[in-house]
Amino acid sequence: MAQFALTATRRWAAAPLALRIALIYLAARAVTTAMMIAAATLSTSLSRFGAEPGLADFIVGWDAQWYWLVAEEGYPSSLPLTESGEVAENAWAFMPVFAFAAKTVGFVFGSWGMGAFLLSFVAGYFACLALHRLLRERIGARATMWSVVFFASGPVAAMFQVGYAETLFLLLLFLALDATVRRNYVWLYLLIPVMAFTRPGILAFALYLGLHGILRWWHRRDDPLALREIVHIVALGALATIAGFSWQVIAGIVTGDPGAYLATELAWRRNWLVGGVEGFVPFEGWIQASQFWFAQWGLPGAWGPVALALLVVAAGAALLYLPQVRALGPDLRLWSASYLLYLLAVFFPQSSTFRLLLPLSPAWGALAVLRSRVWRLGVLAVCLLGQWLWIYHIYALGNTFWQVP
């Protein structure tokens, strides 16, 4: 038995990296598929998907229907209104790249849903490869492979198999982070515009580029900073900023309403707050949500902002001082800080929070750094448990706005 295990280990180590990651990814997808099948059997008539739905129903469920609508009908030239005269939920909240890419892939199969599934599935595999490349020179080969395992098996790993733009965005993001870290800035001129129209978040990357530039300037004596690199960093930061606001401009031009995009995004937030939302105020969403959730939990609402402040301090301290996080290197920590600040500024935390944390996936490396096999297997077990709970509640039981993935 020991000899067999040793032979298997040697064969595994000798296999091409792309094959090893493919096997890990396919095993993870098999587990996710089994969970989704189990969720389908547990679904009832009270669920959004009804009794005994098929996997295809899950693939095109929830927000995937909006991407399908974008692909089939485009964007409305007039904003739909509710009975009270407020802007209703509409397609302007969803970027076009994934929607039309899925339509292109699905054309061969005569099904947008099949195209969306294949696009998410394949992009997820390449995202695993890109994550490995991003981490391997920082935390070592074994820890990096465990990071890929955690990433492929995480609590919201169902995103690899449904019609959401997340995995395509993650692939682009990992490539962009890798290009920045390796100073291959030219690639970013292609990646940034595509990222900007795939999923919201490019403004966080603009902030990261600014911090990256400051970091390089600070260490310019030990790490020379050429003039052409300064030009690239400034130009790319400007490009990411312009791209980040361009969708708002496009929505305003098409609809004739300069505030069309923000009003559309706030349409979802009104589901959570009694009295609705008057307008977008940066950082207000988290404060409102902290009070809302503490009240829902039967706790004094005033405790919410206090807990939020403590959470922000804890996250900042972890990025600055936790050895496992510091092992990721300054650039990945700057990206994590930038994205967390972006979420804090624009998001209202609710059922989609876990999905929106996916761009922090390089941080899986911090959990993989510890060499204890018991620890790593424990993290994997928590990932799988979280994945099942998420799939069960979102798909088998999901029937209200607070169960949207």
C-alpha positions as a Python dict, from the first residue, in 0.01 Angstrom:
ca = {
    (1, 'M'): (0, 0, 0),
    (2, 'A'): (282, 240, 91),
    (3, 'Q'): (459, 159, -236),
    (4, 'F'): (137, 220, -430),
    (5, 'A'): (88, 555, -260),
    (6, 'L'): (447, 654, -334),
    (7, 'T'): (410, 558, -700),
    (8, 'A'): (85, 749, -730),
    (9, 'T'): (245, 1056, -571),
    (10, 'R'): (537, 1043, -814),
    (11, 'R'): (307, 1004, -1113),
    (12, 'W'): (98, 1295, -993),
    (13, 'A'): (406, 1514, -952),
    (14, 'A'): (532, 1415, -1297),
    (15, 'A'): (203, 1492, -1473),
    (16, 'P'): (177, 1822, -1663),
    (17, 'L'): (52, 2108, -1448),
    (18, 'A'): (-244, 2179, -1677),
    (19, 'L'): (-354, 1815, -1646),
    (20, 'R'): (-326, 1813, -1266),
    (21, 'I'): (-531, 2130, -1239),
    (22, 'A'): (-784, 1990, -1488),
    (23, 'L'): (-831, 1678, -1275),
    (24, 'I'): (-876, 1888, -961),
    (25, 'Y'): (-1121, 2115, -1140),
    (26, 'L'): (-1324, 1829, -1288),
    (27, 'A'): (-1342, 1655, -950),
    (28, 'A'): (-1465, 1977, -792),
    (29, 'R'): (-1724, 2023, -1065),
    (30, 'A'): (-1844, 1664, -1018),
    (31, 'V'): (-1899, 1735, -647),
    (32, 'T'): (-2084, 2057, -726),
    (33, 'T'): (-2300, 1877, -982),
    (34, 'A'): (-2389, 1610, -726),
    (35, 'M'): (-2488, 1881, -481),
    (36, 'M'): (-2703, 2055, -740),
    (37, 'I'): (-2875, 1727, -828),
    (38, 'A'): (-2943, 1670, -458),
    (39, 'A'): (-3080, 2023, -428),
    (40, 'A'): (-3307, 1958, -726),
    (41, 'T'): (-3453, 1650, -559),
    (42, 'L'): (-3516, 1852, -240),
    (43, 'S'): (-3678, 2143, -421),
    (44, 'T'): (-4050, 2183, -359),
    (45, 'S'): (-4336, 2368, -522),
    (46, 'L'): (-4259, 2659, -288),
    (47, 'S'): (-3918, 2707, -447),
    (48, 'R'): (-3861, 2948, -733),
    (49, 'F'): (-3768, 2646, -944),
    (50, 'G'): (-4065, 2430, -849),
    (51, 'A'): (-4064, 2061, -767),
    (52, 'E'): (-3787, 1848, -922),
    (53, 'P'): (-3624, 2106, -1149),
    (54, 'G'): (-3348, 2006, -1389),
    (55, 'L'): (-2989, 2129, -1382),
    (56, 'A'): (-3070, 2346, -1684),
    (57, 'D'): (-3319, 2537, -1467),
    (58, 'F'): (-3044, 2618, -1219),
    (59, 'I'): (-2802, 2721, -1495),
    (60, 'V'): (-3037, 2989, -1629),
    (61, 'G'): (-3190, 3079, -1292),
    (62, 'W'): (-3181, 3404, -1097),
    (63, 'D'): (-2956, 3672, -1254),
    (64, 'A'): (-2872, 3446, -1548),
    (65, 'Q'): (-3218, 3536, -1678),
    (66, 'W'): (-3112, 3900, -1696),
    (67, 'Y'): (-2804, 3812, -1900),
    (68, 'W'): (-3024, 3606, -2130),
    (69, 'L'): (-3261, 3902, -2165),
    (70, 'V'): (-2969, 4129, -2255),
    (71, 'A'): (-2852, 3881, -2519),
    (72, 'E'): (-3199, 3846, -2672),
    (73, 'E'): (-3347, 4194, -2640),
    (74, 'G'): (-3062, 4430, -2557),
    (75, 'Y'): (-3113, 4723, -2319),
    (76, 'P'): (-3428, 4932, -2277),
    (77, 'S'): (-3425, 5282, -2423),
    (78, 'S'): (-3679, 5388, -2160),
    (79, 'L'): (-3640, 5294, -1797),
    (80, 'P'): (-3931, 5084, -1667),
    (81, 'L'): (-4111, 5230, -1367),
    (82, 'T'): (-4288, 5079, -1068),
    (83, 'E'): (-4647, 5166, -976),
    (84, 'S'): (-4508, 5430, -741),
    (85, 'G'): (-4310, 5591, -1023),
    (86, 'E'): (-3963, 5472, -920),
    (87, 'V'): (-3716, 5306, -1157),
    (88, 'A'): (-3779, 4932, -1165),
    (89, 'E'): (-3525, 4653, -1190),
    (90, 'N'): (-3399, 4630, -1547),
    (91, 'A'): (-3121, 4504, -1772),
    (92, 'W'): (-2894, 4809, -1732),
    (93, 'A'): (-2757, 4653, -1411),
    (94, 'F'): (-2589, 4378, -1618),
    (95, 'M'): (-2285, 4423, -1840),
    (96, 'P'): (-2290, 4297, -2201),
    (97, 'V'): (-1970, 4093, -2250),
    (98, 'F'): (-2083, 3770, -2083),
    (99, 'A'): (-2437, 3792, -2220),
    (100, 'F'): (-2328, 3819, -2584),
    (101, 'A'): (-2029, 3586, -2550),
    (102, 'A'): (-2264, 3319, -2416),
    (103, 'K'): (-2500, 3383, -2707),
    (104, 'T'): (-2212, 3340, -2952),
    (105, 'V'): (-2100, 3012, -2794),
    (106, 'G'): (-2456, 2891, -2758),
    (107, 'F'): (-2536, 2958, -3123),
    (108, 'V'): (-2369, 2629, -3214),
    (109, 'F'): (-2599, 2443, -2974),
    (110, 'G'): (-2910, 2649, -3032),
    (111, 'S'): (-2922, 2741, -2665),
    (112, 'W'): (-2806, 3051, -2477),
    (113, 'G'): (-2808, 2846, -2156),
    (114, 'M'): (-2565, 2590, -2298),
    (115, 'G'): (-2341, 2872, -2415),
    (116, 'A'): (-2352, 3033, -2069),
    (117, 'F'): (-2270, 2703, -1900),
    (118, 'L'): (-1976, 2627, -2129),
    (119, 'L'): (-1841, 2980, -2099),
    (120, 'S'): (-1853, 2973, -1719),
    (121, 'F'): (-1718, 2619, -1703),
    (122, 'V'): (-1422, 2674, -1936),
    (123, 'A'): (-1341, 3019, -1796),
    (124, 'G'): (-1336, 2863, -1450),
    (125, 'Y'): (-1070, 2612, -1553),
    (126, 'F'): (-851, 2880, -1707),
    (127, 'A'): (-906, 3095, -1398),
    (128, 'C'): (-761, 2808, -1193),
    (129, 'L'): (-455, 2805, -1419),
    (130, 'A'): (-422, 3183, -1392),
    (131, 'L'): (-457, 3173, -1013),
    (132, 'H'): (-182, 2910, -994),
    (133, 'R'): (48, 3129, -1204),
    (134, 'L'): (-36, 3430, -987),
    (135, 'L'): (48, 3256, -657),
    (136, 'R'): (317, 2997, -730),
    (137, 'E'): (618, 3229, -696),
    (138, 'R'): (487, 3367, -367),
    (139, 'I'): (375, 3077, -155),
    (140, 'G'): (534, 2769, -314),
    (141, 'A'): (410, 2488, -535),
    (142, 'R'): (220, 2279, -280),
    (143, 'A'): (44, 2571, -112),
    (144, 'T'): (-49, 2709, -453),
    (145, 'M'): (-208, 2381, -559),
    (146, 'W'): (-409, 2375, -237),
    (147, 'S'): (-518, 2731, -314),
    (148, 'V'): (-654, 2606, -646),
    (149, 'V'): (-836, 2326, -464),
    (150, 'F'): (-999, 2575, -225),
    (151, 'F'): (-1087, 2809, -511),
    (152, 'A'): (-1245, 2534, -723),
    (153, 'S'): (-1436, 2393, -424),
    (154, 'G'): (-1531, 2711, -240),
    (155, 'P'): (-1869, 2796, -88),
    (156, 'V'): (-1994, 2965, -408),
    (157, 'A'): (-1831, 2724, -653),
    (158, 'A'): (-2168, 2676, -823),
    (159, 'M'): (-2078, 2997, -1009),
    (160, 'F'): (-1848, 2782, -1225),
    (161, 'Q'): (-2155, 2609, -1367),
    (162, 'V'): (-2429, 2871, -1401),
    (163, 'G'): (-2499, 3163, -1632),
    (164, 'Y'): (-2325, 3432, -1431),
    (165, 'A'): (-2034, 3653, -1540),
    (166, 'E'): (-1826, 3579, -1229),
    (167, 'T'): (-1581, 3320, -1360),
    (168, 'L'): (-1513, 3508, -1682),
    (169, 'F'): (-1440, 3819, -1478),
    (170, 'L'): (-1215, 3621, -1242),
    (171, 'L'): (-1014, 3488, -1535),
    (172, 'L'): (-964, 3841, -1668),
    (173, 'L'): (-886, 3972, -1320),
    (174, 'F'): (-621, 3708, -1244),
    (175, 'L'): (-457, 3774, -1580),
    (176, 'A'): (-463, 4148, -1513),
    (177, 'L'): (-316, 4108, -1164),
    (178, 'D'): (-46, 3877, -1298),
    (179, 'A'): (39, 4121, -1578),
    (180, 'T'): (66, 4405, -1327),
    (181, 'V'): (283, 4211, -1084),
    (182, 'R'): (513, 4101, -1367),
    (183, 'R'): (518, 4457, -1512),
    (184, 'N'): (372, 4338, -1842),
    (185, 'Y'): (159, 4652, -1850),
    (186, 'V'): (83, 4643, -2223),
    (187, 'W'): (-157, 4351, -2175),
    (188, 'L'): (-373, 4567, -1949),
    (189, 'Y'): (-477, 4790, -2238),
    (190, 'L'): (-671, 4490, -2368),
    (191, 'L'): (-783, 4338, -2039),
    (192, 'I'): (-916, 4652, -1869),
    (193, 'P'): (-1188, 4741, -2124),
    (194, 'V'): (-1311, 4381, -2140),
    (195, 'M'): (-1321, 4358, -1761),
    (196, 'A'): (-1509, 4687, -1742),
    (197, 'F'): (-1795, 4554, -1956),
    (198, 'T'): (-1804, 4206, -1802),
    (199, 'R'): (-1889, 4283, -1441),
    (200, 'P'): (-1874, 4585, -1206),
    (201, 'G'): (-1541, 4617, -1027),
    (202, 'I'): (-1301, 4790, -1263),
    (203, 'L'): (-1299, 5101, -1043),
    (204, 'A'): (-1143, 4888, -771),
    (205, 'F'): (-874, 4791, -1021),
    (206, 'A'): (-819, 5159, -1100),
    (207, 'L'): (-759, 5223, -730),
    (208, 'Y'): (-525, 4924, -715),
    (209, 'L'): (-322, 5058, -1009),
    (210, 'G'): (-286, 5389, -827),
    (211, 'L'): (-163, 5216, -512),
    (212, 'H'): (65, 4993, -720),
    (213, 'G'): (218, 5304, -875),
    (214, 'I'): (271, 5464, -535),
    (215, 'L'): (432, 5145, -406),
    (216, 'R'): (669, 5129, -702),
    (217, 'W'): (759, 5497, -661),
    (218, 'W'): (827, 5441, -290),
    (219, 'H'): (1067, 5154, -367),
    (220, 'R'): (1218, 5306, -682),
    (221, 'R'): (1573, 5301, -537),
    (222, 'D'): (1566, 4926, -480),
    (223, 'D'): (1332, 4852, -771),
    (224, 'P'): (1404, 5099, -1054),
    (225, 'L'): (1096, 5260, -1205),
    (226, 'A'): (1147, 5354, -1569),
    (227, 'L'): (973, 5654, -1724),
    (228, 'R'): (783, 5432, -1967),
    (229, 'E'): (647, 5232, -1673),
    (230, 'I'): (527, 5553, -1505),
    (231, 'V'): (351, 5647, -1828),
    (232, 'H'): (189, 5303, -1849),
    (233, 'I'): (68, 5307, -1487),
    (234, 'V'): (-80, 5658, -1516),
    (235, 'A'): (-241, 5586, -1854),
    (236, 'L'): (-384, 5254, -1738),
    (237, 'G'): (-519, 5409, -1420),
    (238, 'A'): (-693, 5672, -1630),
    (239, 'L'): (-822, 5406, -1870),
    (240, 'A'): (-964, 5197, -1585),
    (241, 'T'): (-1129, 5503, -1430),
    (242, 'I'): (-1286, 5613, -1759),
    (243, 'A'): (-1398, 5256, -1833),
    (244, 'G'): (-1544, 5229, -1484),
    (245, 'F'): (-1774, 5526, -1537),
    (246, 'S'): (-1843, 5467, -1907),
    (247, 'W'): (-2136, 5231, -1851),
    (248, 'Q'): (-2315, 5500, -1652),
    (249, 'V'): (-2258, 5744, -1940),
    (250, 'I'): (-2379, 5492, -2199),
    (251, 'A'): (-2693, 5415, -1998),
    (252, 'G'): (-2759, 5787, -1960),
    (253, 'I'): (-2720, 5855, -2332),
    (254, 'V'): (-2942, 5565, -2443),
    (255, 'T'): (-3220, 5632, -2191),
    (256, 'G'): (-3193, 6008, -2176),
    (257, 'D'): (-3158, 5988, -1798),
    (258, 'P'): (-2807, 6073, -1664),
    (259, 'G'): (-2880, 5879, -1346),
    (260, 'A'): (-3018, 5569, -1520),
    (261, 'Y'): (-2752, 5324, -1406),
    (262, 'L'): (-2744, 5426, -1039),
    (263, 'A'): (-3123, 5439, -1026),
    (264, 'T'): (-3132, 5087, -1171),
    (265, 'E'): (-2887, 4955, -913),
    (266, 'L'): (-3081, 5119, -631),
    (267, 'A'): (-3398, 4944, -752),
    (268, 'W'): (-3264, 4624, -596),
    (269, 'R'): (-3171, 4798, -271),
    (270, 'R'): (-3528, 4918, -224),
    (271, 'N'): (-3632, 4556, -165),
    (272, 'W'): (-3446, 4568, 164),
    (273, 'L'): (-3523, 4909, 310),
    (274, 'V'): (-3861, 5029, 431),
    (275, 'G'): (-3927, 5366, 274),
    (276, 'G'): (-3696, 5302, -19),
    (277, 'V'): (-3377, 5483, -116),
    (278, 'E'): (-3361, 5847, -225),
    (279, 'G'): (-3026, 5831, -401),
    (280, 'F'): (-2679, 5681, -401),
    (281, 'V'): (-2445, 5794, -124),
    (282, 'P'): (-2101, 5627, -105),
    (283, 'F'): (-2053, 5401, 200),
    (284, 'E'): (-2416, 5448, 307),
    (285, 'G'): (-2520, 5098, 201),
    (286, 'W'): (-2309, 4916, 459),
    (287, 'I'): (-2424, 5144, 738),
    (288, 'Q'): (-2788, 5094, 643),
    (289, 'A'): (-2738, 4720, 608),
    (290, 'S'): (-2563, 4687, 943),
    (291, 'Q'): (-2861, 4848, 1113),
    (292, 'F'): (-3107, 4642, 907),
    (293, 'W'): (-2942, 4306, 980),
    (294, 'F'): (-2894, 4369, 1351),
    (295, 'A'): (-3264, 4454, 1375),
    (296, 'Q'): (-3347, 4135, 1184),
    (297, 'W'): (-3139, 3937, 1432),
    (298, 'G'): (-3323, 4091, 1727),
    (299, 'L'): (-3029, 4309, 1830),
    (300, 'P'): (-3017, 4687, 1878),
    (301, 'G'): (-2976, 4850, 1537),
    (302, 'A'): (-2726, 5099, 1682),
    (303, 'W'): (-2483, 4812, 1733),
    (304, 'G'): (-2461, 4757, 1358),
    (305, 'P'): (-2231, 5049, 1267),
    (306, 'V'): (-2011, 4965, 1567),
    (307, 'A'): (-1975, 4604, 1448),
    (308, 'L'): (-1909, 4734, 1095),
    (309, 'A'): (-1629, 4959, 1220),
    (310, 'L'): (-1473, 4669, 1408),
    (311, 'L'): (-1498, 4451, 1096),
    (312, 'V'): (-1322, 4715, 886),
    (313, 'V'): (-1044, 4749, 1145),
    (314, 'A'): (-1004, 4370, 1163),
    (315, 'A'): (-981, 4339, 783),
    (316, 'G'): (-725, 4616, 767),
    (317, 'A'): (-519, 4462, 1045),
    (318, 'A'): (-523, 4123, 872),
    (319, 'L'): (-398, 4275, 546),
    (320, 'L'): (-123, 4464, 727),
    (321, 'Y'): (-1, 4224, 992),
    (322, 'L'): (-122, 3864, 947),
    (323, 'P'): (184, 3661, 837),
    (324, 'Q'): (-16, 3429, 613),
    (325, 'V'): (-166, 3727, 428),
    (326, 'R'): (168, 3907, 406),
    (327, 'A'): (306, 3598, 233),
    (328, 'L'): (92, 3686, -70),
    (329, 'G'): (306, 3990, -137),
    (330, 'P'): (222, 4363, -138),
    (331, 'D'): (43, 4374, -474),
    (332, 'L'): (-217, 4111, -389),
    (333, 'R'): (-274, 4275, -52),
    (334, 'L'): (-320, 4612, -224),
    (335, 'W'): (-572, 4454, -460),
    (336, 'S'): (-762, 4303, -167),
    (337, 'A'): (-768, 4639, 13),
    (338, 'S'): (-881, 4817, -304),
    (339, 'Y'): (-1164, 4576, -372),
    (340, 'L'): (-1283, 4574, -11),
    (341, 'L'): (-1288, 4954, -12),
    (342, 'Y'): (-1482, 4947, -338),
    (343, 'L'): (-1742, 4711, -191),
    (344, 'L'): (-1765, 4925, 120),
    (345, 'A'): (-1832, 5231, -96),
    (346, 'V'): (-2094, 5093, -337),
    (347, 'F'): (-2252, 4773, -205),
    (348, 'F'): (-2547, 4691, 20),
    (349, 'P'): (-2457, 4357, 182),
    (350, 'Q'): (-2722, 4089, 140),
    (351, 'S'): (-2755, 3740, -6),
    (352, 'S'): (-2513, 3813, -291),
    (353, 'T'): (-2232, 3913, -56),
    (354, 'F'): (-2049, 3580, -75),
    (355, 'R'): (-2056, 3586, -455),
    (356, 'L'): (-1928, 3941, -464),
    (357, 'L'): (-1630, 3838, -252),
    (358, 'L'): (-1503, 3609, -529),
    (359, 'P'): (-1257, 3869, -665),
    (360, 'L'): (-1071, 3825, -334),
    (361, 'S'): (-993, 3465, -437),
    (362, 'P'): (-613, 3518, -437),
    (363, 'A'): (-653, 3529, -60),
    (364, 'W'): (-711, 3152, -65),
    (365, 'G'): (-333, 3143, -73),
    (366, 'A'): (-325, 3277, 284),
    (367, 'L'): (-531, 2978, 402),
    (368, 'A'): (-312, 2737, 206),
    (369, 'V'): (21, 2862, 343),
    (370, 'L'): (-4, 2668, 667),
    (371, 'R'): (157, 2330, 597),
    (372, 'S'): (-59, 2120, 829),
    (373, 'R'): (-248, 1856, 632),
    (374, 'V'): (-516, 1853, 898),
    (375, 'W'): (-562, 2228, 856),
    (376, 'R'): (-583, 2208, 477),
    (377, 'L'): (-829, 1919, 483),
    (378, 'G'): (-1030, 2109, 744),
    (379, 'V'): (-1046, 2417, 519),
    (380, 'L'): (-1158, 2198, 229),
    (381, 'A'): (-1428, 2040, 446),
    (382, 'V'): (-1556, 2385, 546),
    (383, 'C'): (-1556, 2487, 178),
    (384, 'L'): (-1766, 2187, 80),
    (385, 'L'): (-2005, 2231, 372),
    (386, 'G'): (-2046, 2597, 284),
    (387, 'Q'): (-2102, 2507, -78),
    (388, 'W'): (-2380, 2265, 8),
    (389, 'L'): (-2551, 2511, 243),
    (390, 'W'): (-2532, 2781, -22),
    (391, 'I'): (-2669, 2558, -302),
    (392, 'Y'): (-2942, 2417, -78),
    (393, 'H'): (-3068, 2755, 42),
    (394, 'I'): (-3028, 2941, -288),
    (395, 'Y'): (-3158, 2675, -527),
    (396, 'A'): (-3356, 2411, -338),
    (397, 'L'): (-3530, 2659, -108),
    (398, 'G'): (-3479, 2990, -289),
    (399, 'N'): (-3804, 3178, -339),
    (400, 'T'): (-3751, 3534, -215),
    (401, 'F'): (-3529, 3832, -291),
    (402, 'W'): (-3301, 3752, 3),
    (403, 'Q'): (-3209, 3415, -148),
    (404, 'V'): (-3062, 3547, -473),
    (405, 'P'): (-2708, 3422, -547),
}
